């Protein structure tokens, strides 16, 4: 099974899971679970964790993620392998996220629980979506292009930690339900895996064309 096929399968499963989460929310099946999860997250609030999680949620903000993406685009070593697919995934996922929020119109948790200022609708979580796109794209690039096994493991662990930390911060700070976070996770997985699969197909074609040009040039020199 090729890398592209694996990514497409993950993307398809993620889309199905996104639809499943939305169905559970719309039917009220996980309402009690969401309430319990929100209460548990808020019960952990303290003077040490709160400022840390505010910083983490700010690191996961669109401005920060856009800045990271620009760095990957500027740096020649990461431009094609990471910058381009990340930029495409962020643009596509942001558009889809905003359309879904407007169409679904789910309200956020009551403002009395908010520890940071937020507006707009709740499902799917924008932070969860964009951070999933960022860190999953980084993981995919690392697993495919990095040579060091230790490096791959380190990048994967750090990326998963940051992704989950941002997601938890949104519940801790009282601005999202569990279902919003899960919806954003699966939406981000769907987009990032699909885009990277398509990018790998295009990337392979670019490399093949480059090799053919090099072979022609080499043949011409020999002649």
Short mmCIF file of C-alpha atoms in Angstrom, two decimals:
data_model
loop_
_atom_site.label_atom_id
_atom_site.label_comp_id
_atom_site.label_asym_id
_atom_site.label_seq_id
_atom_site.Cartn_x
_atom_site.Cartn_y
_atom_site.Cartn_z
CA UNK A 1 0.00 0.00 0.00
CA UNK A 2 1.45 3.37 -1.01
CA UNK A 3 1.80 6.37 1.30
CA UNK A 4 -0.83 8.20 -0.72
CA UNK A 5 -3.33 5.35 -0.32
CA UNK A 6 -2.78 5.19 3.45
CA UNK A 7 -3.36 8.94 3.76
CA UNK A 8 -6.52 8.79 1.65
CA UNK A 9 -7.89 5.97 3.83
CA UNK A 10 -7.17 7.95 7.02
CA UNK A 11 -8.80 10.99 5.44
CA UNK A 12 -11.93 9.04 4.48
CA UNK A 13 -12.25 7.46 7.95
CA UNK A 14 -11.81 10.90 9.54
CA UNK A 15 -14.62 12.35 7.41
CA UNK A 16 -16.91 9.52 8.50
CA UNK A 17 -15.95 10.09 12.15
CA UNK A 18 -16.63 13.82 11.77
CA UNK A 19 -20.13 13.07 10.47
CA UNK A 20 -20.63 10.58 13.32
CA UNK A 21 -19.63 13.15 15.96
CA UNK A 22 -22.00 15.70 14.44
CA UNK A 23 -24.80 13.12 14.46
CA UNK A 24 -24.18 12.35 18.14
CA UNK A 25 -24.29 16.06 18.96
CA UNK A 26 -27.38 16.84 16.88
CA UNK A 27 -29.31 13.94 18.43
CA UNK A 28 -28.22 14.94 21.94
CA UNK A 29 -26.67 11.53 22.57
CA UNK A 30 -23.44 12.89 24.08
CA UNK A 31 -24.90 15.94 25.85
CA UNK A 32 -24.40 14.44 29.32
CA UNK A 33 -20.86 13.37 28.40
CA UNK A 34 -20.04 16.87 27.17
CA UNK A 35 -21.40 18.44 30.34
CA UNK A 36 -19.39 16.03 32.50
CA UNK A 37 -16.21 16.59 30.45
CA UNK A 38 -16.61 20.36 30.70
CA UNK A 39 -17.16 20.21 34.46
CA UNK A 40 -14.11 17.98 34.88
CA UNK A 41 -11.90 20.32 32.83
CA UNK A 42 -13.07 23.36 34.80
CA UNK A 43 -12.57 21.53 38.11
CA UNK A 44 -8.83 21.45 37.34
CA UNK A 45 -8.56 25.24 37.26
CA UNK A 46 -5.90 26.73 39.52
CA UNK A 47 -3.57 29.73 39.64
CA UNK A 48 -0.66 27.79 38.11
CA UNK A 49 -2.43 25.94 35.28
CA UNK A 50 -4.60 28.84 34.10
CA UNK A 51 -1.85 31.19 32.83
CA UNK A 52 -0.01 28.24 31.27
CA UNK A 53 -3.09 27.10 29.36
CA UNK A 54 -3.86 30.65 28.25
CA UNK A 55 -0.37 30.78 26.74
CA UNK A 56 -0.92 27.38 25.09
CA UNK A 57 -4.26 28.46 23.60
CA UNK A 58 -2.60 31.64 22.28
CA UNK A 59 0.19 29.55 20.71
CA UNK A 60 -2.57 27.68 18.89
CA UNK A 61 -4.14 30.90 17.60
CA UNK A 62 -4.53 31.51 13.85
CA UNK A 63 -1.94 34.30 13.88
CA UNK A 64 0.72 32.06 15.41
CA UNK A 65 -0.09 29.17 13.08
CA UNK A 66 0.00 31.48 10.07
CA UNK A 67 3.42 32.70 11.21
CA UNK A 68 4.71 29.14 11.54
CA UNK A 69 3.38 28.33 8.07
CA UNK A 70 5.13 31.37 6.58
CA UNK A 71 8.43 30.26 8.13
CA UNK A 72 8.04 26.81 6.57
CA UNK A 73 7.27 28.44 3.21
CA UNK A 74 10.27 30.77 3.36
CA UNK A 75 12.79 28.14 4.47
CA UNK A 76 13.89 26.29 1.34
CA UNK A 77 14.44 22.97 3.18
CA UNK A 78 10.79 22.80 4.29
CA UNK A 79 9.04 24.73 1.51
CA UNK A 80 7.97 21.81 -0.71
CA UNK A 81 7.82 19.03 1.88
CA UNK A 82 5.93 21.00 4.52
CA UNK A 83 5.20 24.65 3.71
CA UNK A 84 3.10 24.21 0.56
CA UNK A 85 0.85 21.34 1.77
CA UNK A 86 0.45 23.04 5.16
CA UNK A 87 -0.59 26.36 3.58
CA UNK A 88 -3.09 24.61 1.30
CA UNK A 89 -4.52 22.58 4.20
CA UNK A 90 -4.88 25.63 6.45
CA UNK A 91 -6.69 27.63 3.77
CA UNK A 92 -9.06 24.79 2.87
CA UNK A 93 -9.76 23.79 6.48
CA UNK A 94 -10.40 27.41 7.55
CA UNK A 95 -12.94 27.92 4.76
CA UNK A 96 -14.71 24.64 5.54
CA UNK A 97 -14.63 25.35 9.29
CA UNK A 98 -16.23 28.77 8.91
CA UNK A 99 -18.89 27.46 6.53
CA UNK A 100 -19.78 24.63 8.91
CA UNK A 101 -19.92 26.97 11.90
CA UNK A 102 -22.34 29.25 10.06
CA UNK A 103 -24.48 26.37 8.78
CA UNK A 104 -24.65 24.44 12.06
CA UNK A 105 -24.83 27.46 14.36
CA UNK A 106 -23.99 25.70 17.61
CA UNK A 107 -23.67 28.05 20.56
CA UNK A 108 -20.60 28.07 22.79
CA UNK A 109 -20.74 27.14 26.48
CA UNK A 110 -22.28 29.83 28.69
CA UNK A 111 -20.12 32.95 28.95
CA UNK A 112 -19.90 32.57 32.72
CA UNK A 113 -17.43 29.73 32.06
CA UNK A 114 -15.24 31.71 29.63
CA UNK A 115 -11.74 32.60 30.85
CA UNK A 116 -10.77 34.14 27.50
CA UNK A 117 -12.79 36.30 25.14
CA UNK A 118 -14.35 34.36 22.25
CA UNK A 119 -17.19 35.02 19.84
CA UNK A 120 -18.93 33.18 17.02
CA UNK A 121 -20.27 29.68 16.87
CA UNK A 122 -18.76 26.62 18.52
CA UNK A 123 -18.79 23.57 16.20
CA UNK A 124 -16.31 22.57 14.93
CA UNK A 125 -13.58 24.18 17.02
CA UNK A 126 -11.34 26.41 14.91
CA UNK A 127 -8.37 25.94 17.24
CA UNK A 128 -8.81 22.17 17.17
CA UNK A 129 -9.10 22.13 13.38
CA UNK A 130 -6.13 24.38 12.59
CA UNK A 131 -3.81 22.82 15.18
CA UNK A 132 -4.66 19.32 13.96
CA UNK A 133 -3.82 20.45 10.42
CA UNK A 134 -0.52 21.98 11.60
CA UNK A 135 0.75 19.11 13.72
CA UNK A 136 -0.55 16.25 11.57
CA UNK A 137 1.10 17.81 8.51
CA UNK A 138 4.36 18.10 10.47
CA UNK A 139 4.08 14.45 11.57
CA UNK A 140 3.38 13.23 8.02
CA UNK A 141 6.35 15.16 6.63
CA UNK A 142 8.62 13.85 9.40
CA UNK A 143 7.57 10.23 8.93
CA UNK A 144 8.07 10.40 5.17
CA UNK A 145 11.18 12.52 4.80
CA UNK A 146 13.20 12.29 8.02
CA UNK A 147 15.91 9.62 8.10
CA UNK A 148 16.40 9.40 11.86
CA UNK A 149 14.00 7.05 13.69
CA UNK A 150 14.61 8.95 16.93
CA UNK A 151 13.87 12.19 15.12
CA UNK A 152 10.58 10.83 13.78
CA UNK A 153 9.56 9.66 17.25
CA UNK A 154 10.52 12.96 18.88
CA UNK A 155 8.63 15.05 16.31
CA UNK A 156 5.55 12.82 16.59
CA UNK A 157 5.46 12.88 20.40
CA UNK A 158 5.99 16.65 20.61
CA UNK A 159 3.40 17.34 17.90
CA UNK A 160 0.76 15.10 19.50
CA UNK A 161 1.42 16.69 22.90
CA UNK A 162 1.02 20.24 21.56
CA UNK A 163 -2.10 19.31 19.59
CA UNK A 164 -3.79 17.72 22.62
CA UNK A 165 -2.66 20.54 24.92
CA UNK A 166 -4.30 23.17 22.71
CA UNK A 167 -7.49 21.10 22.50
CA UNK A 168 -7.65 20.63 26.27
CA UNK A 169 -7.01 24.34 26.83
CA UNK A 170 -10.19 25.20 24.91
CA UNK A 171 -12.29 23.11 27.30
CA UNK A 172 -10.35 24.22 30.38
CA UNK A 173 -10.91 27.87 29.44
CA UNK A 174 -14.62 27.19 28.97
CA UNK A 175 -15.03 28.19 25.33
CA UNK A 176 -15.73 24.78 23.74
CA UNK A 177 -17.57 21.53 24.35
CA UNK A 178 -15.93 18.12 23.94
CA UNK A 179 -17.88 17.53 20.72
CA UNK A 180 -16.50 20.75 19.22
CA UNK A 181 -12.96 19.56 19.92
CA UNK A 182 -13.59 16.12 18.43
CA UNK A 183 -15.23 17.65 15.37
CA UNK A 184 -12.24 19.91 14.82
CA UNK A 185 -9.85 16.97 15.26
CA UNK A 186 -11.54 14.85 12.59
CA UNK A 187 -12.04 17.79 10.22
CA UNK A 188 -8.34 18.64 10.52
CA UNK A 189 -7.34 15.02 9.94
CA UNK A 190 -9.61 14.78 6.91
CA UNK A 191 -8.21 17.89 5.23
CA UNK A 192 -4.52 17.49 6.11
CA UNK A 193 -4.31 13.84 5.05
CA UNK A 194 -6.25 14.42 1.82
CA UNK A 195 -4.17 17.45 0.85
CA UNK A 196 -0.87 15.73 1.64
CA UNK A 197 -1.88 12.66 -0.37
CA UNK A 198 -2.64 14.84 -3.39
CA UNK A 199 0.57 16.80 -2.82
CA UNK A 200 2.62 13.59 -2.76
CA UNK A 201 1.12 12.60 -6.11
CA UNK A 202 2.04 16.01 -7.55
CA UNK A 203 5.45 15.93 -5.84
CA UNK A 204 6.25 12.55 -7.39
CA UNK A 205 5.30 13.85 -10.84
CA UNK A 206 7.53 16.90 -10.37
CA UNK A 207 10.45 14.66 -9.36
CA UNK A 208 9.87 12.31 -12.32
CA UNK A 209 9.85 15.24 -14.74
CA UNK A 210 13.00 16.59 -13.13
CA UNK A 211 14.74 13.24 -13.52
CA UNK A 212 13.70 13.02 -17.17
CA UNK A 213 15.08 16.51 -17.83
CA UNK A 214 18.33 15.57 -16.10
CA UNK A 215 18.59 12.38 -18.17
CA UNK A 216 18.00 14.31 -21.40
CA UNK A 217 20.59 16.90 -20.43
CA UNK A 218 23.09 14.16 -19.55
CA UNK A 219 22.44 12.40 -22.87
CA UNK A 220 22.85 15.66 -24.79
CA UNK A 221 26.20 16.31 -23.09
CA UNK A 222 27.43 12.80 -23.96
CA UNK A 223 26.38 13.24 -27.61
#
